[in-house]
Short mmCIF file of C-alpha atoms and ligand atoms in Angstrom, two decimals:
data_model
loop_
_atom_site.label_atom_id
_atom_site.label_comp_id
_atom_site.label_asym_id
_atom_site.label_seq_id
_atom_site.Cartn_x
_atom_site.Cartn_y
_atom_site.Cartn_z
CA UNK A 240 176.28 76.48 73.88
CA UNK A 241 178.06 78.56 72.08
CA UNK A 242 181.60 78.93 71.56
CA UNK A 243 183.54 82.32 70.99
CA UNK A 244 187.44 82.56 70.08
CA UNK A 245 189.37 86.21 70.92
CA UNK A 246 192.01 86.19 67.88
CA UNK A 247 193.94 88.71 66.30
CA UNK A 248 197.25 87.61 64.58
CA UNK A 249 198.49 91.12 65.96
CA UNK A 250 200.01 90.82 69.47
CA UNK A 251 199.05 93.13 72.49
CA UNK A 252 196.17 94.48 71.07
CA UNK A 253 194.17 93.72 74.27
CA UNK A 254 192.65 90.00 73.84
CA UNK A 255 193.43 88.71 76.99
CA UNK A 256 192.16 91.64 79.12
CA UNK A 257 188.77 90.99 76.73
CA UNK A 258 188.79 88.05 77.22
CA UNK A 259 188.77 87.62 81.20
CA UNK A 260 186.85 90.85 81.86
CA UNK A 261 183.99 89.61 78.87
CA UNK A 262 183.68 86.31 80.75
CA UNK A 263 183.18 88.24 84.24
CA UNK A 264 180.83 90.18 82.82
CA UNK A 265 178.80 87.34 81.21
CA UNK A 266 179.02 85.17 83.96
CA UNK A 267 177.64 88.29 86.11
CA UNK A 268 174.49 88.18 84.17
CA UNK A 269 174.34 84.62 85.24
CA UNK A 270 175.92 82.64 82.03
CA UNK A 271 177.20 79.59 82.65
CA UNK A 272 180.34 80.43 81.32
CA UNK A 273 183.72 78.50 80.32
CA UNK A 274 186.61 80.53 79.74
CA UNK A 275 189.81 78.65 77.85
CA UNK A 276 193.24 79.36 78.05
CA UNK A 277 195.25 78.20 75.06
CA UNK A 278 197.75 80.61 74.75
CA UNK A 279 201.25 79.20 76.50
CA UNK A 280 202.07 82.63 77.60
CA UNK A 281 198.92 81.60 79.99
CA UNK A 282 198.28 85.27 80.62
CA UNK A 283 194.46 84.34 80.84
CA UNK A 284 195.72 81.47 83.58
CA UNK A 285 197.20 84.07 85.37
CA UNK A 286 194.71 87.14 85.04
CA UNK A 287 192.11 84.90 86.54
CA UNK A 288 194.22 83.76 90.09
CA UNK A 289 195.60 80.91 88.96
CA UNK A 290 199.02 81.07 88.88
CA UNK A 291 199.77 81.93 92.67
CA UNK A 292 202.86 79.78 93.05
CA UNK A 293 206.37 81.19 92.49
CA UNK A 294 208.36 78.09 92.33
CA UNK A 295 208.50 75.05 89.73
CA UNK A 296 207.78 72.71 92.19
CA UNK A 297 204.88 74.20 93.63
CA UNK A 298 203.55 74.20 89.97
CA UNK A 299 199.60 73.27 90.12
CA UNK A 300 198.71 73.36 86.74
CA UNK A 301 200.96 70.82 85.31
CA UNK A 302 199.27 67.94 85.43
CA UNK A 303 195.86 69.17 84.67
CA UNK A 304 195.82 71.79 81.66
CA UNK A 305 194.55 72.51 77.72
CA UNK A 306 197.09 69.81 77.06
CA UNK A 307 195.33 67.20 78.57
CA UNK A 308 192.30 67.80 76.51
CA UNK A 309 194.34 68.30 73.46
CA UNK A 310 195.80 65.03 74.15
CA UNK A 311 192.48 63.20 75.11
CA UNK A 312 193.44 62.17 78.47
CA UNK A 313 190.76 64.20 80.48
CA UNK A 314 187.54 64.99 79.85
CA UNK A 315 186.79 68.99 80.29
CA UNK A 316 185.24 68.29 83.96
CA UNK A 317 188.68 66.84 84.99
CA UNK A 318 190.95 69.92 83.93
CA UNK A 319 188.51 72.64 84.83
CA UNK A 320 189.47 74.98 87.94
CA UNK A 321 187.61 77.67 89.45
CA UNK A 322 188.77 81.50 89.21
CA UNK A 323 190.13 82.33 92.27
CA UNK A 324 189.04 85.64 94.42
CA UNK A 325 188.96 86.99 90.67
CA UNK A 326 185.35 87.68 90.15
CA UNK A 327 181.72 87.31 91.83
CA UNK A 328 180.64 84.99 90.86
CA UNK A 329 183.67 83.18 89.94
CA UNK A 330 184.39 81.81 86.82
CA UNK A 331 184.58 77.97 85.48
CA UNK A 332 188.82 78.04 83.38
CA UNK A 333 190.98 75.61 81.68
CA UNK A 334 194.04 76.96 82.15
CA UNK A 335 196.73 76.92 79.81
CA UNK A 336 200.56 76.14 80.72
CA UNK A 337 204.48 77.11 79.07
CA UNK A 338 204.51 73.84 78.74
CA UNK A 339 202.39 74.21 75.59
CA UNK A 340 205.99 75.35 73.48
CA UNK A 341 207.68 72.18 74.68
CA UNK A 342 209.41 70.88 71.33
CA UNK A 343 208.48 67.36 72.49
CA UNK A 344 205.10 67.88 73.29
CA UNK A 345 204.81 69.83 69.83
CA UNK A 346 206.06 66.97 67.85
CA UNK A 347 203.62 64.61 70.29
CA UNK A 348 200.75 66.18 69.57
CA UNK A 349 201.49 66.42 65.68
CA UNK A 350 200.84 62.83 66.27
CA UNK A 351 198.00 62.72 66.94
CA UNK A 352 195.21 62.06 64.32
CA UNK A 353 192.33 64.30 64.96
CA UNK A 354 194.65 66.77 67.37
CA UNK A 355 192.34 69.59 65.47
CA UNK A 356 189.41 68.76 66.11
CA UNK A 357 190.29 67.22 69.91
CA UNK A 358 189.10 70.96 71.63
CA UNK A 359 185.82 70.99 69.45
CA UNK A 360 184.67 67.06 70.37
CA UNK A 361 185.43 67.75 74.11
CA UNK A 362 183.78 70.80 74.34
CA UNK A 363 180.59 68.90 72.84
CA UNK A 364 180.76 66.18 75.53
CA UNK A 365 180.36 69.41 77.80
CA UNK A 366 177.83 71.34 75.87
CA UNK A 367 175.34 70.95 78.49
CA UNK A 368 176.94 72.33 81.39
CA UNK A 369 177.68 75.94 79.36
CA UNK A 370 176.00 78.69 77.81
CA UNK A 371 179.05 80.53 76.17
CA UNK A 372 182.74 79.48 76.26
CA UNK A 373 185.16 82.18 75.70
CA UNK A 374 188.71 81.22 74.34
CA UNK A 375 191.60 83.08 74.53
CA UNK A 376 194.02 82.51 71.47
CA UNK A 377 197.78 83.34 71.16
CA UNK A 378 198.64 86.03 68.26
CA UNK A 379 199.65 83.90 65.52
CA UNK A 380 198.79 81.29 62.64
CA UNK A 381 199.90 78.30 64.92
CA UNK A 382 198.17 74.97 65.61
CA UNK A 383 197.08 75.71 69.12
CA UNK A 384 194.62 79.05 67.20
CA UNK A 385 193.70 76.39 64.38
CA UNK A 386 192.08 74.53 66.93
CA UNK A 387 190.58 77.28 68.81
CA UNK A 388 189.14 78.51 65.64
CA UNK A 389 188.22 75.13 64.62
CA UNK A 390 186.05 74.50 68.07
CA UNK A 391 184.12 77.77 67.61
CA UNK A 392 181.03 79.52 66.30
CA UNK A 393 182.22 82.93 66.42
CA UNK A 394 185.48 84.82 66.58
CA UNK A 395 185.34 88.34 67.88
CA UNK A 396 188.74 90.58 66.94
CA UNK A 397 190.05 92.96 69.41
CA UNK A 398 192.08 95.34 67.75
CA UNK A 399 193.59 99.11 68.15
CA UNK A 400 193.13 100.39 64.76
CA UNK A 401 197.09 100.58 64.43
CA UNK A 402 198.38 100.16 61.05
CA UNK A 403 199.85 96.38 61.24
CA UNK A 404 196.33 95.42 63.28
CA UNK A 405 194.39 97.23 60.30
CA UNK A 406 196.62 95.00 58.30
CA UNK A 407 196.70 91.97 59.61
CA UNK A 408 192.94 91.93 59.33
CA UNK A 409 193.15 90.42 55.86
CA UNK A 410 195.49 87.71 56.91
CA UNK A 411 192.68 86.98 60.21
CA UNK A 412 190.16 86.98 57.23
CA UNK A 413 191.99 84.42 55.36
CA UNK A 414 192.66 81.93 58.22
CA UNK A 415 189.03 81.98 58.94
CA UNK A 416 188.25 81.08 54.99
CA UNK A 417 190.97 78.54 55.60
CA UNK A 418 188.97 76.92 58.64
CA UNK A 419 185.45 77.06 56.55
CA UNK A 420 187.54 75.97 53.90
CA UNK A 421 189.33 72.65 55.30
CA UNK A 422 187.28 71.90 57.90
CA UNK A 423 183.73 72.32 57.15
CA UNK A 424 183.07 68.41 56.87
CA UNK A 425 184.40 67.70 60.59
CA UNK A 426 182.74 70.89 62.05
CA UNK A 427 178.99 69.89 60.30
CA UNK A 428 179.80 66.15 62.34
CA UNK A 429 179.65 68.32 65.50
CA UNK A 430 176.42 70.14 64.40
CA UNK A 431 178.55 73.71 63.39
CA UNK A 432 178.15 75.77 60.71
CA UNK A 433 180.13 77.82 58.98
CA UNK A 434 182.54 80.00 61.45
CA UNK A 435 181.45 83.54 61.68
CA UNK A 436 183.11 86.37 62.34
CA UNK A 437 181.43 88.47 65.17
CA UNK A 438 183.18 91.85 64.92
CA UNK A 439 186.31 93.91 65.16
CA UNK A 440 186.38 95.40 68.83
CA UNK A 441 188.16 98.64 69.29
CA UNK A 442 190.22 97.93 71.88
CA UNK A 443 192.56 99.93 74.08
CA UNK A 444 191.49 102.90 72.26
CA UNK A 445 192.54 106.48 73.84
CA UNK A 446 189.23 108.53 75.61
CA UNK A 447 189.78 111.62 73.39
CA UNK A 448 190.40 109.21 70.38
CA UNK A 449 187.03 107.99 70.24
CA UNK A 450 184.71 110.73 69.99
CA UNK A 451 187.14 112.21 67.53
CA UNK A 452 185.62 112.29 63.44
CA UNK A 453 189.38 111.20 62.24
CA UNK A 454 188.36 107.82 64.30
CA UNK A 455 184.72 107.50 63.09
CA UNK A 456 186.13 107.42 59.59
CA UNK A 457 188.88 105.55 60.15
CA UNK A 458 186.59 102.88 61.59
CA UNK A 459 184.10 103.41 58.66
CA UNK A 460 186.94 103.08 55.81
CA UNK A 461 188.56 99.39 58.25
CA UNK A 462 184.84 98.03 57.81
CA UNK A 463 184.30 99.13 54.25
CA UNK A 464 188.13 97.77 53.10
CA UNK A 465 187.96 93.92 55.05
CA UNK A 466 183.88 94.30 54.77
CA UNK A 467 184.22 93.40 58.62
CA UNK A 468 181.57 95.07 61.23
CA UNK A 469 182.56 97.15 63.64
CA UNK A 470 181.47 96.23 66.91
CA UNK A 471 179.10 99.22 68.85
CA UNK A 472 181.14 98.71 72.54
CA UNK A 473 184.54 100.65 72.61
CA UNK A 474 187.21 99.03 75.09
CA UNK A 475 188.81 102.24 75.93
CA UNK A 476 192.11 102.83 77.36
CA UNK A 477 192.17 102.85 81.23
CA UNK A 478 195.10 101.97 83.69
CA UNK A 479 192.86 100.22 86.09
CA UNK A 480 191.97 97.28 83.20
CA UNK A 481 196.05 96.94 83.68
CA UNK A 482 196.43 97.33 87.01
CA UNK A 483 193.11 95.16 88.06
CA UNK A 484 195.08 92.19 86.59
CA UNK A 485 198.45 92.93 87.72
CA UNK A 486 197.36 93.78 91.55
CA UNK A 487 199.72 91.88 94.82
CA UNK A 488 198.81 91.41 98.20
CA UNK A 489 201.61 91.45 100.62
CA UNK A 490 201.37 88.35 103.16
CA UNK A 491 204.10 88.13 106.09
CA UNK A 492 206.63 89.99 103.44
CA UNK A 493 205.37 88.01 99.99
CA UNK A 494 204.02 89.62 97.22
CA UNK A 495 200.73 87.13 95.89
CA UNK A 496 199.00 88.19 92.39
CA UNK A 497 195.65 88.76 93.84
CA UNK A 498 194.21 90.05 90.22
CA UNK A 499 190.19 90.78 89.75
CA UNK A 500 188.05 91.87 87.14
CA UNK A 501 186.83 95.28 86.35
CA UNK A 502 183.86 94.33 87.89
CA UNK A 503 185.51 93.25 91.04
CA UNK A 504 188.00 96.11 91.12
CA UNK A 505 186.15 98.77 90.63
CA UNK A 506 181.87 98.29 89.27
CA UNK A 507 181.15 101.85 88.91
CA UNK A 508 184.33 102.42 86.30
CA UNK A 509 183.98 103.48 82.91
CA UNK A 510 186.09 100.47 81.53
CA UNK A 511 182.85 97.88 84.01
CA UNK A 512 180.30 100.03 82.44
CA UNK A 513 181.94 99.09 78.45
CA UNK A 514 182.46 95.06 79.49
CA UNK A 515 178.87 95.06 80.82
CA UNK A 516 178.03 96.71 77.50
CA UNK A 517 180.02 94.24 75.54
CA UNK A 518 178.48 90.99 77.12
CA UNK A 519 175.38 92.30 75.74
CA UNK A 520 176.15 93.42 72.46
CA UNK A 521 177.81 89.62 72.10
CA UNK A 522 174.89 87.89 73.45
CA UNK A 523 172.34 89.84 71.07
CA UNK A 524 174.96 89.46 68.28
CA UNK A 525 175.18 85.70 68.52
CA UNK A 526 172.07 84.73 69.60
CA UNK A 527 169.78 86.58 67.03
N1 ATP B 228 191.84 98.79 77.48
C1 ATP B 228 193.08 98.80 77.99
N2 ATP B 228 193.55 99.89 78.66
C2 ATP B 228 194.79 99.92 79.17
N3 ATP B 228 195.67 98.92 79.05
C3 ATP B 228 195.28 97.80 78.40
C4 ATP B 228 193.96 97.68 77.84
N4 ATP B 228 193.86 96.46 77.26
C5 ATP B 228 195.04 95.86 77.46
N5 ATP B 228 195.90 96.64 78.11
C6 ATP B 228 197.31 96.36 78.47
O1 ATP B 228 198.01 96.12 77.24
C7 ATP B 228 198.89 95.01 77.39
C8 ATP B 228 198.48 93.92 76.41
O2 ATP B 228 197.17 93.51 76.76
P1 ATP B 228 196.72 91.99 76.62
O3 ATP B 228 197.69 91.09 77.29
O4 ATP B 228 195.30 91.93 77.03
O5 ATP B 228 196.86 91.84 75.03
P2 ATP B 228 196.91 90.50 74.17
O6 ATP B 228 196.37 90.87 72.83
O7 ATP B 228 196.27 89.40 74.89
O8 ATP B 228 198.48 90.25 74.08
P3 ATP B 228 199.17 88.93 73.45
O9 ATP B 228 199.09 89.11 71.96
O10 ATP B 228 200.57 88.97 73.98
O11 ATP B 228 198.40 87.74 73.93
C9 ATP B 228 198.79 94.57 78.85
O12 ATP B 228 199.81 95.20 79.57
C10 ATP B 228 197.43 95.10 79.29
O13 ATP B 228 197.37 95.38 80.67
MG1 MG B 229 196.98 87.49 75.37
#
């Protein structure tokens, strides 16, 4: 099994959208795939079909999410829900929940011994049911993208190739020196080595944009400056990646979030064509 974190410090640079459509496309080639939410925006939660209810009260994910695993009250088979109408075939998720920025759950799990390391020991109690566990991390230095970090072998970094993501790059360079750093003892318990960085993904890059020489050197000089590799697959701008995850069907006058992967919206598309792509650069990437 092996575990992958989608992190850049530098917000809305496209991890989410990586992250749900790379686990569709994985789990297409028949990967037994886990995909985690720990982000308490819970974009991932939603992207996949979880989060059909509208009211507080009809709230489903409350009592079973990433918290409860943080907190070692459920095992990963307990909070685990299937995608729904999201993907063929669908996809195993722990979704995430708002409740994750509650002050009081904050200052409960800071509590809590080994709250790092509670993400990587439960995912090793379920190594044998997956092949590849994709994580989706919110965009900053908190605890909840410690602990992703700290339950991975490999963290890929979607990024636009905007100045503050070029940037930031040395600061996602630095937190992963920090994890080798601190936590190299309690990862070589759970059998890991050092945690590797996979690759900067260009990510929501424009169609013209990427043939163009000013980005091939741009992309050559962001490799050569962070000594980062470039990943070959291009995530390229396309309004259906947006709208596939923000899509409603209308039932007797309601709007329901009915959203689906690339794959599911539309196959043939450019954008299913560069996840399929993706999965497969990952795979030979992290299995070689
Ligand atoms: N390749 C793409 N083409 C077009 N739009 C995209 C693409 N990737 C992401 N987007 C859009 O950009 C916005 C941010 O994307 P997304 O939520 O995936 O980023 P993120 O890095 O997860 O953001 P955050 O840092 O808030 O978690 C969304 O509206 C999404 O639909
Ligand atoms: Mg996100």
């Amino acid at each position: 099994m092996k575990v992958i974190t989608i992190y850049h410090n530098k917000g809305g640079v496209g991890k989410t959208t990586v992250a749900v459509n790379l686990a569709a496309a994985l789990r297409r080639q028949r990967q037994r795939v886990l995909l985690i939410d720990i982000d308490s925006q819970a974009n991932t939660t939603f992207a996949v079909g979880l989060m059909k209810f509208f009211s507080e009260e009809d709230d489903t994910l409350r009592d079973a999410n990433i918290l409860h695993i943080l907190k070692d009250e459920y095992s990963i088979r307990e909070v685990v829900r299937r995608s729904d109408s999201f993907n063929d075939p669908e996809i195993d998720v722990i979704p995430a929940h708002i409740d994750l920025v509650d002050i009081d759950v904050a200052e409960e799990l800071r509590g809590i011994d080994l709250i790092h390391t509670s993400l990587l020991k439960k995912l090793q109690e379920a190594r044998d049911n997956y092949d590849l566990v994709i994580i989706d991390a919110p965009p900053a230095l908190d605890t909840y993208a410690q602990i992703a970090l700290i339950a991975s072998d490999y963290l890929m970094i979607p990024s636009d190739f905007r100045p503050f993501a070029n940037q930031g790059l040395k600061y996602v360079k630095a937190f992963v020196d920090f994890i080798n750093q601190e936590f190299s003892g309690i990862r070589a318990k759970f059998g890991k080595n050092q945690l590797q960085i996979v690759g900067v993904l260009p990510s929501k890059i424009h169609g013209r944009t990427c043939n163009s020489l000013g980005f091939r050197n741009l992309q050559e000089k962001i490799a050569n400056k962070y000594d980062l590799r470039i990943m070959e697959t291009i995530i390229k701008e396309n309004a259906d990646l947006a709208h596939s995850l923000h899509r409603v069907v209308t039932i007797d006058g309601d709007e329901i979030p009915e959203p689906q992967s690339i794959f599911k919206y539309d196959r043939n598309s450019d954008s299913a064509r560069q996840f399929k792509n993706l999965a497969e650069e990952l795979i030979w990437l992290t299995m070689k």
